[in-house]
Amino acid sequence: MRPLLLLLCFFSLLQVSQAQLQSPDQFLPHKWGEHFTPHEMQVSYYQHVAANSKNIILQPYGYTNQKRPLQLAFISTEANLAKLEAIRQNNLRRAGLLEGNTDPSLDNLSIIWLSYSVHGNEAAGAESCLKVVYELVNPQNRTTKDWLNNTLIIIDPCINPDGNSRYTHWYRNVVGTSPNVSPNAREHQEPWPGGRVNHYNFDLNRDWAWQTQIETRQRLLKYNEWMPQVHVDVHEQGPNNPYYFAPAAQPYHRYITQWQRDFQVQIGKNNAKYFDQEGWLYFTKEVFDLLYPSYGDTYPMYNGAIGMTYEQGGIGAGLAVTLRNGDTLTLKDRVMHHYTASLATIETASKNTTQLNKNFADFFQRARTNPPGQYKSFVIKGTNAKERIKTFCELLDRNQVKYGKAGKTSSLSAYDYQTGKTVTLKVEPNDLVVSAYQTRGTLAQILLEPAAELVDSLTYDITAWALPYAHGLEAYASTQRLDPDGNYPFTTNSIPANAKPYAYLASWQSSTNVKFLAAILKKGVKVRYAQEPFSVEGKSYGRGTLVISEGDNRKMSPAYRQIVEATARQFNQELSTVSTGFADSGSDFGSSNYTFIQRPEVAILSGDQTSNNEFGQVWYYFDQELQYPHTVLDANRLDRLDLSAYNTLIMPEGRYRLTDAVLEKINTWVSAGGRLIAIGDALASLQERKGFALTRFANEDDKKKADRAADDAALAARLLDHAGEERRAQSSNIPGAIFKVKIDNTHPLGFGLADTYFSLKTNDLAYQPLKGAANVGTIGGQLMVSGFAGAKAKEKQKNTVVFAQEQKGAGAVVYLVDNPLFRAFWENGKLVMGNAVFMR
């Protein structure tokens, strides 16, 4: 009996010890801040804390692409956590997002949301969170326990687990027994694509409003359920930079309230108090502005919160690195700074709960009764392609912006997005209306207005993003109030009954149509497209219309009809059936004017010659949006690869190192029938190279003129003051602005587009219209621009080409000067890319 008794005592003691809350130092195999903690170990620690504290509830909210868990930690008093749902609903009533009056017993409680490591290799954020969570629930910490009485703290410990795991596992593989502090050491040279990005190489910190990525969509569902009063996005920057916290830099979006501006200062001063005590360096009011709406600080700002970015020097620093000043920056330093700023922010919020809640409520009350922007209503014409309207509304739904049908005919003065002029608009009953007079009216204005007002041209990101341009919609903005009259009707496309049609005809005017085409091609269906307009059986059809005939698919009949109709229902594709190939006007279906679509066999270049974000945008387009087969190739292996298995080769943006031999190989492949699609700054590797029509200038005289102008500018700048250098450089800069482009929509590269296209430019790359090529998208001498572009940069864009196609033998080279897939939110660009891939 004695051995059994001893064993029982041992297990009893073990259970007691396991039931005690452990600090990160006690739980982890390393001391906090001494090494990086793998994500799976981070998850285990939070599960331990939740199992051993009554002050925390752990709530999973989804999974990443690589199936790592995403989770939130809700931290407050035990009494508050028992009323979690009541607190949530009360807060939504405070904002006006739920009907009814707030509960006075819950009104003196504010919600603070802290997000860590949206960039996975900014790993000190996720590491610092371990101690933040522990100290908030630590029963011995009387200070933090006091804060929990009037705050609910929501923590997302790691927004980007896939990127964080990529970085931390790589680092553990390359670091030795002791860290090497030399910046040149291998452990400070993270390989492509790096841990910053998620699985598809997207920057999740640019995705808040667009919600293209699975992590963002799942997180924003929870964010909009809770609507915090304070949100902090915890980052890292270059290791030689001191700590950054609020207040932010200009430009602030002009709809940000004075209270939000002032409270950023109040939080910043409290952070500074603790940093001053330790002698830690920091800076504020520089670099990180509050304009672009899709950041982790601006998106919360535009939803009534105090949104802030915190930046600790440390990207690439590993466990320790030598700084320029000779000091050594350690991981322990970095996590202590983030830990201190996190707690100081919670303290400020706790001390100002009443003011936070009042001004949070006032923000939404202002939107409902007196929205701040110039334009009070936005009209999307019902004559736009139904698929375009549907995609646009899906984005509004994700952001909980309300809309509806106009319901009746009316007339109002409105800004025409297409022309930039004010017109008298006739509003039709089936037009779609978004009113600014709604709870999320401020966000609606920011996303929809034609241009954001800039008080400073020194910005951190793009300066224009208006959704009507991004979605290619005929749209109008009015200073007059116009409220929707009922829900907007979305219809389901019915397939006309025809037991054995001669052909199916499918519309081609949106990215949804591209998805339909990709899906049926993948299943082996043969398709043609119309090069010219035609009419048949009394109905007219435009260029690009897909023709899916019995004659082309005899070997698959009747299975092909089931595939086509089922796929059309899946994508709500507009589909007609006809009983004859004899056209009323235009060519009959057997004409060479109906081009057979050769199934694209797609290869995408990747690796360190490509930009990780921009490669990811192309990869995501094929893998997730089109779900179309493709092969990812390393650009470094082009000299050794056999390209004959592919007929489509895509060069995402990047800085390529292509030798003459590799370019000759690609040229031969194109001439034999391949299609090369080069995007953005990938064009630089083809510019002025043998076998390509791509030149910056149309002739030698234009080149000499530009060279002389550059020399004159350099001479004029010799005696200018150094202080104004940054400002002067802005004259040649386009951080992100929308340019109006003329489209030749008689060319396959322009099929489905209107005669104008609004292109998002993110640099000053410019080429004069190419000789020996079809210049499908061009900018003329009169510019229409939304957002900031420097004077010199705008002059450089005049009379240039944006989209062009050069025929070479049996193949072609497609030049896309502007990236049509930018951050996966430029919907109209996805149709351009669809044309480049399929319309050949």
XYZ file of C-alpha atoms in Angstrom, residues 177-546:
370
model
C 24.356 28.679 -29.111
C 24.719 32.429 -28.649
C 23.269 35.091 -30.940
C 25.660 36.835 -33.307
C 25.220 40.594 -32.882
C 26.760 41.530 -36.243
C 24.075 42.946 -38.588
C 25.804 41.003 -41.381
C 25.329 37.624 -39.710
C 23.087 35.084 -41.408
C 20.538 35.232 -38.608
C 19.814 38.873 -39.480
C 19.319 38.179 -43.224
C 15.867 36.669 -43.457
C 15.299 34.894 -46.802
C 12.511 35.639 -49.289
C 9.549 35.932 -48.811
C 10.129 36.671 -45.123
C 7.783 36.335 -42.198
C 6.187 39.753 -42.619
C 3.482 38.411 -44.932
C 0.810 35.760 -44.561
C 0.592 32.499 -46.509
C -0.309 34.282 -49.762
C 2.355 36.926 -49.176
C -0.179 39.649 -48.368
C 0.499 42.466 -45.964
C -2.379 42.031 -43.524
C -1.896 45.548 -42.187
C -3.066 46.941 -45.540
C -6.144 44.712 -45.681
C -8.474 45.965 -42.923
C -11.012 47.713 -45.172
C -10.672 45.424 -48.208
C -10.803 42.170 -46.236
C -9.405 40.045 -49.038
C -7.568 37.623 -46.744
C -9.011 34.862 -44.594
C -7.328 36.163 -41.431
C -8.758 39.661 -41.940
C -12.281 38.531 -42.760
C -12.509 36.358 -39.655
C -10.967 39.043 -37.424
C -13.179 41.856 -38.722
C -16.290 39.819 -38.034
C -15.264 39.810 -34.360
C -14.044 43.412 -34.386
C -17.383 44.649 -35.680
C -19.185 42.590 -33.062
C -17.289 44.421 -30.312
C -16.356 47.886 -31.661
C -13.703 48.882 -29.093
C -13.059 52.435 -27.923
C -9.276 51.977 -28.206
C -7.284 49.848 -30.635
C -3.502 49.457 -30.624
C -1.645 47.742 -33.457
C 1.758 46.602 -32.194
C 4.579 46.577 -34.786
C 8.322 46.732 -35.256
C 10.428 48.906 -37.534
C 14.124 49.061 -38.493
C 16.356 48.186 -35.498
C 18.106 51.576 -35.376
C 14.819 53.452 -34.898
C 13.655 54.373 -31.389
C 10.181 53.485 -30.191
C 7.229 55.219 -31.869
C 3.826 55.814 -30.325
C 0.945 58.259 -30.776
C 0.179 60.984 -31.593
C 0.433 60.175 -35.284
C 1.946 62.215 -38.099
C 0.058 64.369 -40.556
C -1.834 63.953 -42.756
C -4.802 63.064 -40.586
C -7.969 62.398 -42.509
C -10.113 65.464 -41.979
C -13.020 63.367 -40.647
C -11.012 62.344 -37.587
C -12.516 64.246 -34.682
C -10.702 66.694 -32.451
C -11.374 64.394 -29.513
C -9.626 61.499 -31.272
C -6.652 63.749 -32.009
C -6.494 65.038 -28.456
C -6.808 61.634 -26.834
C -3.952 60.298 -28.930
C -1.846 63.021 -27.324
C -3.080 62.071 -23.869
C -2.168 58.418 -24.405
C 1.194 59.417 -25.861
C 2.048 61.538 -22.840
C 1.277 58.710 -20.452
C 3.426 56.326 -22.498
C 6.196 58.932 -22.469
C 6.047 59.157 -18.675
C 7.063 55.507 -18.305
C 9.644 55.651 -21.095
C 11.175 58.765 -19.522
C 11.578 56.936 -16.218
C 13.683 54.283 -17.941
C 15.559 56.660 -20.250
C 14.200 54.891 -23.346
C 14.271 56.837 -26.612
C 11.033 57.385 -28.511
C 9.459 59.678 -31.084
C 5.931 60.801 -32.015
C 4.166 62.799 -34.767
C 6.446 61.469 -37.514
C 6.227 59.028 -40.447
C 3.045 57.166 -39.510
C 0.043 59.196 -40.700
C -3.692 58.616 -40.444
C -5.048 58.639 -44.007
C -5.150 55.314 -45.874
C -8.262 53.574 -44.492
C -7.068 49.986 -44.407
C -4.527 50.104 -41.566
C -4.856 48.805 -38.016
C -4.909 52.392 -36.733
C -6.993 54.220 -39.382
C -9.755 51.634 -39.779
C -10.537 51.739 -36.043
C -10.333 55.567 -36.179
C -12.945 55.622 -38.927
C -15.062 53.348 -36.745
C -15.087 55.687 -33.765
C -12.122 54.323 -31.810
C -8.757 55.746 -30.850
C -6.625 53.808 -33.316
C -2.849 53.739 -32.880
C 0.272 52.107 -34.257
C 3.157 51.331 -31.893
C 6.540 50.666 -33.507
C 9.559 49.160 -31.763
C 12.921 49.086 -33.531
C 13.750 45.481 -34.202
C 12.970 44.011 -37.658
C 15.799 41.620 -38.443
C 17.385 42.092 -35.025
C 16.927 38.467 -33.969
C 17.822 37.926 -30.320
C 20.450 40.667 -30.306
C 22.088 43.036 -32.785
C 24.624 45.856 -32.668
C 23.163 49.277 -33.444
C 24.828 52.158 -35.245
C 25.472 53.878 -31.909
C 27.416 50.847 -30.693
C 24.710 49.691 -28.275
C 23.243 46.192 -28.426
C 19.503 45.839 -28.915
C 18.152 42.621 -27.416
C 14.838 40.878 -27.727
C 14.373 41.514 -23.997
C 14.687 45.271 -24.631
C 12.077 45.111 -27.365
C 9.497 43.117 -25.425
C 9.899 45.344 -22.367
C 9.148 48.432 -24.453
C 6.007 46.883 -25.976
C 4.896 45.530 -22.610
C 5.284 48.954 -20.988
C 3.456 50.827 -23.752
C 0.625 48.271 -23.735
C -0.006 48.602 -19.998
C 0.377 52.391 -20.052
C -2.295 52.579 -22.757
C -4.700 50.438 -20.765
C -4.078 52.646 -17.735
C -4.962 55.803 -19.696
C -8.139 54.217 -21.028
C -9.173 53.021 -17.581
C -8.747 56.516 -16.138
C -10.819 58.076 -18.934
C -13.581 55.555 -19.499
C -16.420 58.067 -19.188
C -14.946 60.436 -21.781
C -14.050 57.563 -24.096
C -17.576 56.209 -24.101
C -19.203 59.611 -24.522
C -17.073 60.606 -27.487
C -17.403 57.148 -29.026
C -21.186 57.565 -28.949
C -20.915 61.135 -30.269
C -18.853 59.935 -33.258
C -21.690 57.759 -34.510
C -24.386 60.249 -33.563
C -22.623 62.810 -35.751
C -22.587 60.331 -38.648
C -26.319 59.713 -38.356
C -27.337 63.355 -38.054
C -24.592 65.479 -39.605
C -21.999 63.412 -41.494
C -18.754 65.344 -41.819
C -17.996 65.005 -45.511
C -18.926 67.123 -48.499
C -20.882 64.344 -50.189
C -23.996 63.133 -48.408
C -25.161 60.467 -50.847
C -23.643 58.181 -53.443
C -25.545 56.794 -56.426
C -24.434 53.683 -58.298
C -26.395 53.422 -61.513
C -28.500 50.295 -61.837
C -27.352 49.996 -65.453
C -23.908 48.851 -64.291
C -23.177 45.173 -64.811
C -25.053 43.240 -62.139
C -21.940 41.281 -61.223
C -20.012 44.502 -60.581
C -22.752 45.864 -58.326
C -22.917 42.588 -56.438
C -19.165 42.511 -55.769
C -19.283 46.155 -54.651
C -22.138 45.444 -52.247
C -20.374 42.415 -50.806
C -17.548 44.726 -49.735
C -20.029 47.180 -48.217
C -21.611 44.270 -46.347
C -18.263 43.208 -44.908
C -17.807 46.747 -43.612
C -21.446 46.911 -42.428
C -22.175 49.963 -44.577
C -25.886 50.097 -45.426
C -27.306 50.702 -48.890
C -30.575 50.274 -50.756
C -32.493 51.043 -53.915
C -33.494 54.581 -54.860
C -37.103 53.448 -55.169
C -38.304 56.422 -57.167
C -37.232 58.835 -59.875
C -35.643 62.070 -58.734
C -33.144 64.669 -59.862
C -30.154 66.089 -58.030
C -26.838 67.816 -58.586
C -23.974 65.334 -58.443
C -20.284 64.818 -59.112
C -19.720 62.441 -62.031
C -16.854 60.063 -61.172
C -16.247 59.379 -64.860
C -15.756 62.975 -65.985
C -14.896 64.834 -62.790
C -17.662 67.323 -63.523
C -20.830 68.307 -61.695
C -23.960 67.270 -63.574
C -27.710 67.123 -63.074
C -28.334 63.465 -62.372
C -31.594 61.662 -63.035
C -31.882 59.018 -60.342
C -33.838 55.940 -61.442
C -35.830 53.646 -59.121
C -33.378 50.734 -59.578
C -30.249 52.765 -58.871
C -28.304 51.849 -55.743
C -27.991 54.521 -53.057
C -25.560 54.786 -50.145
C -26.502 57.541 -47.733
C -23.935 59.118 -45.427
C -26.714 59.523 -42.842
C -26.139 56.180 -41.145
C -24.206 54.870 -38.167
C -21.199 53.955 -40.309
C -21.647 57.011 -42.465
C -18.156 58.360 -41.792
C -16.593 55.125 -43.003
C -18.921 55.131 -46.021
C -17.805 58.641 -46.981
C -14.135 57.749 -46.608
C -14.444 54.632 -48.779
C -16.640 56.205 -51.461
C -15.710 59.859 -51.795
C -13.928 60.715 -55.063
C -10.807 62.007 -53.326
C -9.504 62.413 -49.795
C -8.456 65.931 -48.834
C -4.720 66.040 -48.093
C -3.207 68.551 -45.681
C 0.267 67.110 -46.298
C 1.711 65.291 -49.302
C 4.217 63.312 -47.193
C 2.189 60.145 -46.762
C 3.023 56.581 -45.816
C 0.745 54.887 -48.333
C -1.643 55.376 -51.241
C -3.704 58.564 -51.251
C -6.683 57.453 -53.360
C -8.887 54.356 -53.202
C -12.455 55.431 -54.108
C -14.480 52.230 -54.486
C -16.460 53.340 -57.572
C -13.131 53.624 -59.408
C -11.821 50.358 -57.993
C -14.964 48.512 -59.111
C -15.325 50.249 -62.489
C -18.803 51.587 -61.747
C -20.741 54.451 -63.239
C -21.278 56.417 -60.041
C -22.159 59.855 -58.718
C -21.633 61.694 -55.436
C -24.034 64.387 -54.303
C -23.921 67.058 -51.637
C -27.690 66.553 -51.304
C -29.232 63.998 -48.999
C -30.816 60.984 -50.666
C -31.951 58.069 -48.527
C -32.531 54.545 -49.869
C -36.111 53.368 -50.230
C -35.995 49.669 -49.436
C -33.481 46.888 -49.900
C -31.556 46.643 -53.127
C -32.903 43.716 -55.188
C -30.300 41.152 -56.220
C -31.669 38.812 -58.839
C -30.554 35.303 -59.676
C -29.769 34.771 -63.336
C -32.030 32.068 -64.731
C -30.880 29.798 -67.529
C -33.365 29.742 -70.416
C -34.955 26.343 -70.908
C -33.474 24.665 -73.951
C -32.939 20.934 -73.912
C -30.191 21.010 -76.501
C -29.061 24.567 -77.328
C -26.925 25.232 -80.370
C -24.751 27.384 -78.081
C -24.597 29.117 -74.726
C -23.670 32.800 -74.733
C -22.083 34.219 -71.571
C -21.542 37.895 -70.790
C -18.009 39.262 -70.350
C -17.948 42.421 -68.245
C -16.670 41.663 -64.742
C -14.222 39.648 -62.672
C -17.074 37.234 -61.878
C -17.263 36.325 -65.571
C -13.528 35.543 -65.502
C -14.130 33.119 -62.630
C -16.881 31.406 -64.627
C -14.626 31.021 -67.665
C -11.744 29.700 -65.579
C -14.034 27.131 -63.955
C -15.417 25.660 -67.188
C -12.027 25.650 -68.923
C -10.623 23.753 -65.952
C -13.336 21.132 -66.485
C -12.460 20.722 -70.140
C -15.220 22.776 -71.780
C -14.227 24.382 -75.104
C -14.971 28.105 -75.415
C -14.653 30.857 -78.019
C -14.969 34.622 -77.639
C -16.486 37.168 -79.993
C -14.045 39.634 -81.536
C -16.879 41.835 -82.816
C -20.406 42.721 -81.652
C -23.209 40.574 -83.028
C -26.886 39.856 -82.591
C -28.759 36.585 -82.762
C -32.390 35.688 -82.145
C -33.213 39.346 -81.542
C -30.615 40.030 -78.824
C -27.363 41.976 -79.104
C -24.024 40.900 -77.645
C -20.738 42.735 -77.193
C -17.105 41.968 -77.825
C -15.712 39.343 -75.511
C -18.998 37.448 -75.227
C -18.212 33.800 -74.557
